[in-house]
Each structure stands twice: as structure tokens, then as C-alpha cells.
Coordinates of C-alpha atoms in Angstrom, one line a residue:
Chain A
X1 CA 5.7 -93.0 158.9
X2 CA 5.0 -92.4 162.7
X3 CA 5.0 -95.5 165.4
X4 CA 4.2 -96.0 168.9
X5 CA 5.3 -99.1 171.4
X6 CA 2.1 -101.2 172.0
X7 CA 0.6 -104.5 173.5
X8 CA -0.4 -106.4 170.4
X9 CA -3.9 -108.3 171.6
X10 CA -5.8 -111.2 170.5
X11 CA -8.3 -109.1 168.4
X12 CA -5.6 -107.1 166.5
X13 CA -5.8 -103.5 168.8
X14 CA -3.0 -102.5 170.1
X15 CA -2.2 -100.9 174.1
X16 CA -0.8 -98.0 175.4
X17 CA -1.2 -99.6 179.0
X18 CA -0.9 -103.9 179.8
X19 CA -3.3 -102.9 183.0
X20 CA -5.7 -105.9 184.6
X21 CA -9.1 -104.1 184.8
X22 CA -11.3 -104.8 188.4
X23 CA -14.8 -104.4 187.3
X24 CA -18.0 -104.5 189.8
X25 CA -20.9 -105.4 188.1
X26 CA -22.9 -102.7 190.8
X27 CA -21.8 -100.1 193.1
X28 CA -22.1 -101.6 196.1
X29 CA -19.6 -104.2 194.6
X30 CA -17.0 -101.5 194.8
X31 CA -15.5 -102.3 198.2
X32 CA -14.1 -105.7 197.0
X33 CA -13.5 -104.8 194.1
X34 CA -11.2 -101.4 196.0
X35 CA -9.4 -104.1 198.3
X36 CA -8.3 -105.9 196.0
X37 CA -7.0 -102.8 193.8
X38 CA -5.4 -101.8 196.9
X39 CA -3.1 -104.9 197.2
X40 CA -2.2 -106.2 193.7
X41 CA 0.3 -104.0 191.9
X42 CA -0.6 -103.6 187.7
X43 CA -4.6 -103.5 188.7
X44 CA -7.1 -100.3 188.5
X45 CA -10.8 -100.9 189.3
X46 CA -13.6 -99.0 187.3
X47 CA -15.7 -97.9 190.4
X48 CA -19.1 -96.8 189.2
X49 CA -22.3 -95.7 190.7
X50 CA -24.5 -97.9 188.7
X51 CA -25.7 -101.1 187.6
X52 CA -29.5 -101.9 189.8
X53 CA -32.4 -100.0 190.3
X54 CA -32.6 -98.5 186.9
X55 CA -34.4 -98.7 183.8
X56 CA -33.9 -101.6 181.8
X57 CA -32.6 -99.0 179.2
X58 CA -29.8 -98.0 181.7
X59 CA -28.9 -101.6 182.9
X60 CA -28.5 -102.8 179.4
X61 CA -26.6 -99.3 178.6
X62 CA -24.0 -100.2 181.9
X63 CA -23.7 -103.9 181.0
X64 CA -21.9 -102.0 177.5
X65 CA -19.9 -99.9 179.2
X66 CA -18.7 -102.2 181.9
X67 CA -18.2 -104.7 178.4
X68 CA -16.2 -102.2 176.1
X69 CA -14.6 -100.9 178.9
X70 CA -12.7 -104.8 179.7
X71 CA -12.6 -104.7 175.7
X72 CA -10.5 -101.7 175.0
X73 CA -6.8 -102.4 173.8
X74 CA -5.3 -101.1 177.2
X75 CA -6.6 -103.6 179.1
X76 CA -4.6 -107.0 179.1
X77 CA -7.1 -108.7 181.2
X78 CA -10.0 -108.4 183.1
X79 CA -11.8 -109.4 186.8
X80 CA -15.6 -108.7 187.3
X81 CA -16.5 -108.4 191.1
X82 CA -20.3 -109.5 190.6
X83 CA -22.3 -109.0 194.3
X84 CA -24.9 -111.6 192.3
X85 CA -28.8 -109.9 192.9
X86 CA -27.5 -107.0 190.4
X87 CA -29.4 -105.9 187.7
X88 CA -27.0 -105.5 185.4
X89 CA -26.0 -108.6 183.1
X90 CA -22.4 -109.5 184.8
X91 CA -22.0 -113.4 183.0
X92 CA -22.5 -111.3 179.3
X93 CA -19.5 -109.0 180.4
X94 CA -17.3 -111.7 181.1
X95 CA -18.6 -113.7 177.7
X96 CA -17.8 -110.4 175.7
X97 CA -14.4 -110.0 177.6
X98 CA -13.5 -113.4 176.6
X99 CA -14.6 -113.2 173.1
X100 CA -12.1 -111.0 172.6
X101 CA -9.4 -112.9 173.1
X102 CA -8.2 -111.6 177.6
X103 CA -8.7 -113.7 180.6
X104 CA -10.5 -113.0 182.4
X105 CA -12.3 -114.3 185.7
X106 CA -15.3 -113.5 188.1
X107 CA -15.5 -113.8 191.8
X108 CA -19.2 -113.2 193.3
X109 CA -19.5 -111.2 196.2
X110 CA -22.5 -113.2 197.8
X111 CA -21.7 -117.5 196.2
X112 CA -18.6 -116.9 198.0
X113 CA -19.9 -115.8 201.6
X114 CA -19.3 -112.6 201.6
X115 CA -16.8 -109.7 201.8
X116 CA -13.6 -111.1 203.1
X117 CA -14.0 -114.3 201.1
X118 CA -14.8 -112.5 198.5
X119 CA -11.5 -110.7 198.9
X120 CA -9.5 -113.1 199.1
X121 CA -10.5 -114.6 196.7
X122 CA -10.3 -112.0 194.2
X123 CA -6.9 -111.3 195.5
X124 CA -5.9 -114.4 194.7
X125 CA -8.0 -114.5 190.8
X126 CA -5.9 -110.6 190.0
X127 CA -2.2 -111.8 191.0
X128 CA -2.7 -114.9 188.9
X129 CA -4.3 -112.5 186.1
X130 CA -1.3 -110.0 186.8
X131 CA 1.8 -113.0 186.5
X132 CA -0.1 -114.3 183.2
X133 CA -0.6 -110.8 181.2
X134 CA 3.0 -109.0 183.2
X135 CA 5.4 -110.4 181.1
X136 CA 4.0 -109.2 177.3
X137 CA 6.3 -107.0 175.0
X138 CA 5.9 -103.7 173.5
X139 CA 5.7 -104.0 169.7
X140 CA 5.7 -101.7 167.0
X141 CA 2.8 -100.8 165.9
X142 CA 1.5 -97.9 163.3
X143 CA -0.4 -94.7 164.2
X144 CA -3.0 -95.6 162.0
X145 CA -3.9 -98.3 164.8
X146 CA -4.5 -95.4 167.3
X147 CA -7.8 -93.8 168.5
X148 CA -6.9 -91.1 170.3
X149 CA -10.5 -89.5 172.0
X150 CA -10.0 -85.2 172.9
X151 CA -11.5 -83.0 175.6
X152 CA -11.4 -79.7 176.9
X153 CA -12.6 -79.2 181.0
X154 CA -11.6 -76.3 183.3
X155 CA -11.9 -74.2 180.4
X156 CA -10.6 -70.7 180.0
X157 CA -11.1 -67.9 177.3
X158 CA -7.3 -69.2 176.6
X159 CA -8.1 -73.2 175.6
X160 CA -10.2 -72.1 172.8
X161 CA -7.6 -69.8 171.0
X162 CA -4.5 -72.2 172.3
X163 CA -4.3 -75.2 173.3
X164 CA -8.2 -76.4 171.3
X165 CA -6.2 -75.2 168.5
X166 CA -3.0 -77.4 169.5
X167 CA -5.8 -80.5 170.0
X168 CA -7.5 -79.5 166.5
X169 CA -3.9 -79.6 164.7
X170 CA -3.2 -83.0 166.2
X171 CA -6.6 -83.9 165.4
X172 CA -6.3 -82.9 161.9
X173 CA -2.9 -84.7 161.8
X174 CA -4.1 -87.9 163.2
X175 CA -7.0 -88.6 161.0
X176 CA -4.3 -88.0 157.4
X177 CA -2.2 -90.8 158.7
X178 CA -5.7 -92.9 159.0
X179 CA -5.8 -92.9 162.2
X180 CA -9.4 -92.7 164.1
X181 CA -10.3 -89.3 166.4
X182 CA -13.5 -89.0 168.3
X183 CA -15.0 -85.9 170.3
X184 CA -17.8 -85.4 172.4
X185 CA -19.3 -82.7 174.8
X186 CA -22.4 -82.4 172.7
X187 CA -23.7 -79.7 175.3
X188 CA -21.2 -77.6 173.9
X189 CA -21.9 -78.1 170.5
X190 CA -24.9 -74.8 171.5
X191 CA -23.5 -72.1 169.4
X192 CA -21.7 -74.1 167.2
X193 CA -23.4 -77.2 165.8
X194 CA -23.9 -74.9 162.1
X195 CA -20.4 -75.2 161.6
X196 CA -19.6 -78.6 162.8
X197 CA -23.0 -80.3 160.6
X198 CA -21.6 -78.1 157.6
X199 CA -18.4 -80.3 158.3
X200 CA -20.5 -83.7 158.0
X201 CA -19.4 -86.5 155.4
X202 CA -22.9 -85.7 153.5
X203 CA -23.1 -81.9 154.0
X204 CA -25.4 -80.0 156.3
X205 CA -28.5 -82.0 155.0
X206 CA -27.4 -85.5 154.8
X207 CA -27.9 -88.1 157.3
X208 CA -24.6 -87.3 159.7
X209 CA -25.2 -83.7 159.6
X210 CA -29.1 -84.1 160.5
X211 CA -27.9 -86.5 163.4
X212 CA -25.5 -83.5 164.6
X213 CA -28.7 -81.3 164.5
X214 CA -30.9 -84.0 166.0
X215 CA -28.0 -85.0 169.4
X216 CA -27.6 -81.0 170.4
X217 CA -31.6 -80.5 170.1
X218 CA -32.0 -83.7 172.7
X219 CA -29.5 -82.4 174.6
X220 CA -31.0 -78.8 175.3
X221 CA -34.4 -80.0 175.5
X222 CA -33.2 -82.1 178.4
X223 CA -32.0 -79.3 179.7
X224 CA -34.4 -77.1 179.3
X225 CA -36.9 -79.6 180.2
X226 CA -36.2 -78.6 184.0
X227 CA -37.5 -75.4 182.6
X228 CA -34.5 -73.4 183.8
X229 CA -31.8 -71.8 182.6
X230 CA -28.8 -73.6 181.7
X231 CA -26.8 -70.7 182.6
X232 CA -27.1 -71.6 186.6
X233 CA -24.7 -74.7 185.4
X234 CA -23.0 -74.1 181.4
X235 CA -21.0 -71.8 181.9
X236 CA -19.8 -73.0 185.2
X237 CA -18.7 -70.7 187.7
X238 CA -15.0 -71.6 187.2
X239 CA -16.1 -71.2 183.2
X240 CA -17.2 -67.5 184.0
X241 CA -14.6 -66.0 186.6
X242 CA -12.3 -66.6 183.4
X243 CA -14.0 -64.8 180.9
X244 CA -16.5 -66.9 179.2
X245 CA -19.8 -65.5 178.9
X246 CA -22.3 -67.5 177.2
X247 CA -22.5 -71.6 176.7
X248 CA -22.2 -70.0 172.9
X249 CA -18.4 -68.8 173.7
X250 CA -17.6 -71.5 175.3
X251 CA -19.0 -74.0 172.2
X252 CA -17.3 -71.9 170.0
X253 CA -14.1 -72.7 171.1
X254 CA -15.0 -76.0 172.5
X255 CA -15.3 -77.0 168.8
X256 CA -11.8 -76.0 167.6
X257 CA -10.3 -79.1 168.9
X258 CA -12.1 -81.0 166.5
X259 CA -9.9 -79.5 163.9
X260 CA -10.7 -79.4 160.4
X261 CA -11.4 -82.8 158.9
X262 CA -15.1 -84.1 157.9
X263 CA -16.7 -85.7 160.2
X264 CA -17.5 -89.5 159.7
X265 CA -20.5 -89.8 161.8
X266 CA -21.7 -89.8 164.8
X267 CA -21.2 -92.6 167.7
X268 CA -23.8 -93.6 170.6
X269 CA -22.5 -93.6 174.7
X270 CA -22.1 -97.1 174.7
X271 CA -20.9 -97.6 171.2
X272 CA -16.9 -98.9 170.3
X273 CA -15.4 -97.4 167.4
X274 CA -13.9 -100.8 165.2
X275 CA -11.5 -100.0 163.0
X276 CA -13.4 -96.9 161.5
X277 CA -11.4 -94.0 161.1
X278 CA -10.9 -90.5 161.1
X279 CA -13.3 -88.1 162.8
X280 CA -16.3 -89.1 165.2
X281 CA -18.3 -87.6 167.4
X282 CA -19.5 -89.0 170.8
X283 CA -22.0 -88.1 172.0
X284 CA -21.7 -87.6 175.4
X285 CA -22.2 -85.0 177.9
X286 CA -18.8 -82.3 179.3
X287 CA -19.0 -84.0 182.5
X288 CA -15.4 -85.1 183.6
X289 CA -15.8 -89.0 184.5
X290 CA -19.0 -90.1 182.5
X291 CA -17.1 -88.9 179.0
X292 CA -14.3 -90.1 179.9
X293 CA -15.2 -93.4 181.0
X294 CA -17.8 -93.5 177.6
X295 CA -14.2 -92.4 175.2
X296 CA -12.5 -95.3 177.1
X297 CA -15.9 -97.3 176.4
X298 CA -14.6 -96.5 172.9
X299 CA -11.5 -97.9 172.5
X300 CA -9.3 -95.1 172.5
X301 CA -5.7 -95.6 173.8
X302 CA -5.4 -92.1 175.3
X303 CA -7.0 -88.6 175.7
X304 CA -5.8 -85.0 175.0
X305 CA -7.2 -83.2 177.0
X306 CA -6.7 -79.1 176.9
X307 CA -7.5 -76.4 180.2
X308 CA -7.6 -72.8 180.7
X309 CA -8.3 -73.5 184.3
X310 CA -6.1 -76.7 185.0
X311 CA -8.0 -79.6 185.3
X312 CA -6.0 -82.5 187.3
X313 CA -8.0 -85.7 186.5
X314 CA -7.4 -88.2 184.4
X315 CA -8.8 -92.3 184.0
X316 CA -8.0 -95.3 185.4
X317 CA -6.9 -97.1 182.2
X318 CA -6.7 -94.0 179.6
X319 CA -3.5 -91.9 180.1
X320 CA -4.9 -88.2 179.6
X321 CA -2.1 -85.7 178.0
X322 CA -3.0 -82.3 179.9
X323 CA -2.6 -79.5 177.3
X324 CA -2.5 -76.1 179.2
X325 CA -4.2 -72.9 177.3
X326 CA -2.8 -70.4 179.9
X327 CA 0.6 -69.2 180.6
X328 CA -0.5 -68.4 184.7
X329 CA -2.0 -71.8 184.9
X330 CA 0.6 -73.5 183.4
X331 CA 3.0 -71.8 185.9
X332 CA 1.4 -71.9 188.7
X333 CA 0.0 -76.4 188.1
X334 CA 2.7 -77.6 185.8
X335 CA 2.8 -80.9 188.3
X336 CA -0.8 -81.0 186.9
X337 CA -0.4 -79.5 182.8
X338 CA 2.1 -81.9 180.7
X339 CA 2.2 -79.3 178.1
X340 CA 2.3 -75.4 177.9
X341 CA 0.3 -74.0 175.2
X342 CA 0.2 -70.4 176.8
X343 CA 3.2 -70.0 175.1
X344 CA 1.1 -69.1 171.5
X345 CA -0.5 -66.8 173.9
X346 CA 2.3 -64.7 175.1
X347 CA 3.0 -64.8 171.3
X348 CA 6.7 -67.3 171.8
X349 CA 5.8 -70.2 169.7
X350 CA 2.6 -70.9 167.0
X351 CA -0.3 -73.4 167.0
X352 CA 2.2 -75.1 165.0
X353 CA 5.5 -75.5 166.4
X354 CA 3.5 -76.5 169.6
X355 CA 1.1 -79.4 168.1
X356 CA 4.0 -80.7 166.6
X357 CA 5.9 -80.5 170.5
X358 CA 1.6 -82.8 171.7
X359 CA 2.0 -85.2 168.5
X360 CA 5.5 -85.6 169.8
X361 CA 4.6 -86.2 173.5
X362 CA 1.3 -88.5 172.2
X363 CA 4.0 -91.0 170.7
X364 CA 6.1 -91.0 174.4
X365 CA 2.9 -91.9 175.7
X366 CA 1.4 -93.7 173.8
X367 CA 4.6 -95.9 174.0
X368 CA 5.4 -96.5 177.8
X369 CA 5.9 -92.7 179.1
X370 CA 3.5 -91.5 182.3
X371 CA 1.2 -89.0 180.9
X372 CA 1.4 -86.5 185.4
X373 CA -1.8 -87.3 186.6
X374 CA -0.2 -90.9 186.3
X375 CA 2.6 -90.4 187.8
X376 CA 0.4 -88.9 191.0
X377 CA -2.0 -91.5 190.5
X378 CA -4.8 -89.2 189.6
X379 CA -7.5 -91.4 188.1
X380 CA -9.6 -93.0 190.6
X381 CA -12.9 -91.4 189.5
X382 CA -15.7 -92.2 186.5
X383 CA -18.8 -92.6 186.1
X384 CA -21.7 -94.1 183.4
X385 CA -23.4 -91.7 181.9
X386 CA -27.5 -92.9 182.0
X387 CA -30.9 -91.1 180.6
X388 CA -33.2 -92.5 183.0
X389 CA -34.2 -92.1 187.1
X390 CA -32.7 -94.0 189.9
X391 CA -36.5 -95.8 191.4
Chain B
X1 CA 1.8 -52.2 175.6
X2 CA -0.8 -55.0 177.1
X3 CA -2.2 -56.4 174.4
X4 CA -5.8 -58.0 173.5
X5 CA -6.8 -60.7 170.9
X6 CA -9.4 -60.8 168.3
X7 CA -10.3 -64.0 166.2
X8 CA -12.5 -62.6 163.4
X9 CA -12.5 -60.2 160.8
X10 CA -16.1 -59.6 162.0
X11 CA -15.8 -60.1 165.7
X12 CA -17.2 -57.3 168.0
X13 CA -15.3 -58.5 170.6
X14 CA -11.3 -58.6 171.4
X15 CA -9.9 -61.1 174.8
X16 CA -7.8 -59.2 177.3
X17 CA -4.8 -61.3 178.3
X18 CA -2.8 -59.2 180.6
X19 CA -2.6 -58.5 184.4
X20 CA -4.0 -55.5 186.0
X21 CA -5.8 -53.8 183.0
X22 CA -8.0 -51.3 184.6
X23 CA -10.6 -48.4 183.7
X24 CA -8.6 -45.4 181.4
X25 CA -5.9 -47.8 180.4
X26 CA -5.3 -48.2 176.1
X27 CA -4.9 -51.9 175.4
X28 CA -3.5 -52.8 171.6
X29 CA -5.9 -54.9 170.1
X30 CA -4.4 -57.0 167.4
X31 CA -6.5 -59.3 164.3
X32 CA -5.2 -62.4 162.8
X33 CA -3.9 -60.5 159.6
X34 CA -1.2 -58.9 162.5
X35 CA -3.1 -55.0 162.0
X36 CA -4.1 -53.1 166.0
X37 CA -5.1 -50.2 166.7
X38 CA -5.3 -48.9 170.8
X39 CA -8.2 -48.7 172.7
X40 CA -9.1 -46.9 176.1
X41 CA -10.9 -49.8 178.6
X42 CA -13.9 -48.9 180.5
X43 CA -14.3 -51.3 183.1
X44 CA -11.4 -53.2 185.5
X45 CA -10.3 -56.5 182.9
X46 CA -9.3 -59.6 184.6
X47 CA -6.9 -61.5 183.0
X48 CA -8.7 -63.9 180.0
X49 CA -12.1 -61.7 179.6
X50 CA -13.5 -59.6 176.5
X51 CA -13.5 -55.4 175.3
X52 CA -15.5 -54.1 172.5
X53 CA -13.8 -53.1 169.7
X54 CA -17.1 -51.4 168.0
X55 CA -20.8 -50.0 169.8
X56 CA -23.0 -52.8 170.0
X57 CA -26.7 -52.2 170.5
X58 CA -28.6 -53.3 174.0
X59 CA -30.1 -56.7 171.3
X60 CA -27.4 -56.4 169.3
X61 CA -25.3 -59.8 169.4
X62 CA -21.5 -59.5 170.7
X63 CA -19.3 -61.6 167.6
X64 CA -16.2 -63.8 168.9
X65 CA -14.7 -66.3 165.9
X66 CA -17.4 -64.8 163.8
X67 CA -20.4 -66.2 165.3
X68 CA -23.0 -64.9 167.6
X69 CA -22.1 -65.8 171.8
X70 CA -24.9 -63.9 172.7
X71 CA -26.5 -60.4 172.5
X72 CA -25.9 -57.7 174.4
X73 CA -28.6 -56.7 176.6
X74 CA -27.7 -53.3 177.1
X75 CA -26.0 -50.7 175.3
X76 CA -22.2 -51.1 174.9
X77 CA -19.7 -48.8 174.4
X78 CA -16.7 -49.1 172.9
X79 CA -14.1 -50.2 174.7
X80 CA -16.3 -51.1 177.1
X81 CA -16.0 -54.1 179.5
X82 CA -17.7 -57.3 178.1
X83 CA -19.5 -59.9 180.4
X84 CA -22.4 -61.9 181.9
X85 CA -23.3 -57.5 183.6
X86 CA -23.7 -57.5 180.0
X87 CA -24.4 -59.8 177.5
X88 CA -26.7 -62.9 177.8
X89 CA -26.8 -66.1 176.5
X90 CA -29.6 -67.4 174.0
X91 CA -29.1 -71.5 173.8
X92 CA -30.4 -73.2 176.6
X93 CA -33.3 -71.0 178.1
X94 CA -35.5 -72.5 179.5
X95 CA -36.6 -69.5 181.2
X96 CA -37.6 -68.4 177.9
X97 CA -41.1 -68.5 177.1
X98 CA -39.6 -69.7 173.4
X99 CA -37.2 -71.7 174.9

């Protein structure tokens, strides 16, 4: 039996971190939120760029994502920073976070009389929340309480042959232990979607299999609707320099990280997994800020992130474990990379051996050990994936 | 001897994991079953890039992981460096009439 030490939440979930989340309901509230975070220890901010002058479906989406981020297990309490005239439903964000059993407060910049007064009120509120939750102790949680997200970024050809294989090994092991694993990057299913659809519960022609083809088709049509060749943007120039010649090659290497277990279903970008076990797909694009936000909003306590070229960034409230497939990159970027899967390429270690190291590291990180990006404070960027234009 | 790895039996390319491979050098291509063959490289191949392990005709699929990763844009000889200069992606091509 495998366990980790987590913070038990009112709703029965277990957090790997115990943070006070500062949540601006709109981009225009970010500066106030940043001032609060600079002053108060134990806070993190979700400094996104959305929340006003968007179509109703996107405003609902932004509200849903911010609410789900506030409810995520790694967040112990939340402070919503509202401007007052934004398009998002900041009152619903507060209500839903409160209903999940977490302490939550809100400050309204226009109502309080502007920036300096809002910053003062926000610092007071954030300090209260930090003092309220900071004494909570970790308790033992079974590994089946884990929702792990997986992702690859700044990939090269070692990703699909080493680091993604390691993550696939861990994903299979977690699914077998009754945990939840979520992967995404729909763009990087292109060319490999038939392999994923055949792994769907109910088969390629069942509802889940058909949905996998549908989300890939929608993503491909969206890219092609501009009338351009996707090769200008995917694979990225870095991918190409790393030896990846086409989106198909990138995709076939990327899906290796999902392991071999059946795919239970497809989650929309804003959707949470609540008690759903096994392997799931999150319909999200590949770019880091948007997919990491989507994964944290899903309820993931941790992310395992495979890279070849060396992607350093993390996420405000979710530790990101970097598994590096390229031994040369690991050598150069040891301060950013948590585990060297390049030893597989060199023939020094097997996928299973490095997979077990990655699994052991995961349990430590869930129990409080910092990832390298956390220790460096490299976790500021995030954003919310919207569908419509800014209007 | 420099090493190149072939992922699947059906693959017609292998990935070279060695720095400083230039035209005329020989690499050992190994597959999952542990079989290996020596191939003379045509072109300078950076770390992590691919070479053909068979002749590939223009228009024929380039195979890695046992699946198509695109099509040869011209005839490719056994041992030749394979990348965006002689193969093309076939997906997400909004520039192609039929999509």
C-alpha cells in the first residue's frame, strides 16, 4: 500500500500544499492581487488575463475555472479580488469555494475606494486566512486519493523514447493503484488519435472513442480555419531543432506518456474530476499556461512534466515534477530538472528503473518536498483557455 | 560506435543519439529486440535527429513508432538524414486544398 502525507479538506480531498489563493476575478484586478501576494507569506496568485469584454460562454468558462482553482485540494483558503464592473460572476466564485468548505473572503476595489485601500484590506484579509490555515497538520492519505496530471513540453526526440515512457510507467502504476491520471494536449493527438480511440472504454466506436476523434477533429479544423499550414506553429521551432519533423511524430511520442490503460472519458476544459478513477483525457491545447491551469482546475494535486529541450516553469498551486529525457539537457539544466531519464537513452537504466524513481519522488513531493521550480519560485505564469474573441 | 535507435519493427527511420555525426560516418542501428546493423550516414545529423534505415520513395510514408509521421517529399536513400527538408507532415494542413 502506498500513501502520502496530505492536508485533509472538508470535502474529503487531500492537498499536497496548503496555500492561500489570491484570485483576481478579472485581469484589471491583478496589480492589487500582486501587491497582496508580495506582502503575505503563504499566498499564491492566479494572475490570468481574462474576465471582461468576452462572449458569455467565455465569461462562464473563466468563472468556472477560477472557482475550480479555488476549490482545488492544494488551496486551503481563498481571497477573491474583484474590481466591481467585470464580466465574470465573482459572487458565484466566492459561494462555490465556500460551499466546498474552505474559508474565503472577497475585496472589491471600486467599492473600497481604489487601489491603496483595496491593497490594505487585501493584505489584512490574506493575513487572516494564512493565520487561520497555517497550523493545519498533514495526515496519511492513500495513493488512490491522488489526481495526477501529465504533460510534455519543450519536447525533442528523447521525450517519446525516454521521459514520456517513464511517465507512462508511473501513469499505469497509479491507475492500477486506484488513483486518477489526467492527460491532455489535444493538438498533440493529431496522427495518434486512432491509437487513443482504440484504448477508449467501449472501443473506438463507443461514445468515448468517438468523442476522442471529435475533439481532435475540432482542434484540427480550428487550426486550419485560418487557412494556414499548422507547421508554422506546431511542431515549434524548438521541437524541429530537436529533431521532431512533423506534428505526427511529436504526437506519437507525446501519447506514450499516457501509458497503456483504458481511457475512461474526455473532460471539458473547465470540468473537475470528482472521485472518478482511472485514466482521463482533458480537452486542452498544448501551451503551458492554459493546460497547467486546466489541470489544476481539474483538481490535480501534482503534475508530472516530461521535457527534452528543458522547460523550466511550474504553476502557482500545483507542484510540477520535471522528468528530462535528454541527458545533455539534464547536464546543462540540473537546477530546473527533477529527474534524469536521459540515462535510458544512454543505456544505463531501464524505463522501469527510472519509473520507480519517479514514483518514489512523486510520493515525496505530494508529502511536501519541493520541486525544483517551486524552490526557485518559477511558477508565476498561468492563463485560461478561451474559445471566442476578445470584444 | 555511435548508436541509433529504431522503436518499432515497421519503422523506416531510426533516431541518432550521438553528437558530431557527419556525412560518411557509420552508426549502429539497434532495435527493441537487440538486433543491430551498421549504416553509413549521408548528411550531417544533429543529436536526436533521424536517418533512413531503408530507401524511401517520394510520397511514401515515413514510419516511426510503427505509424506514419508524414510523407517523403523526395526520394530518400538508406542512411540519409531525414527531417523537414525531405519529409512533410500530412496533418493540420490548412494550406492543402483538401485539408
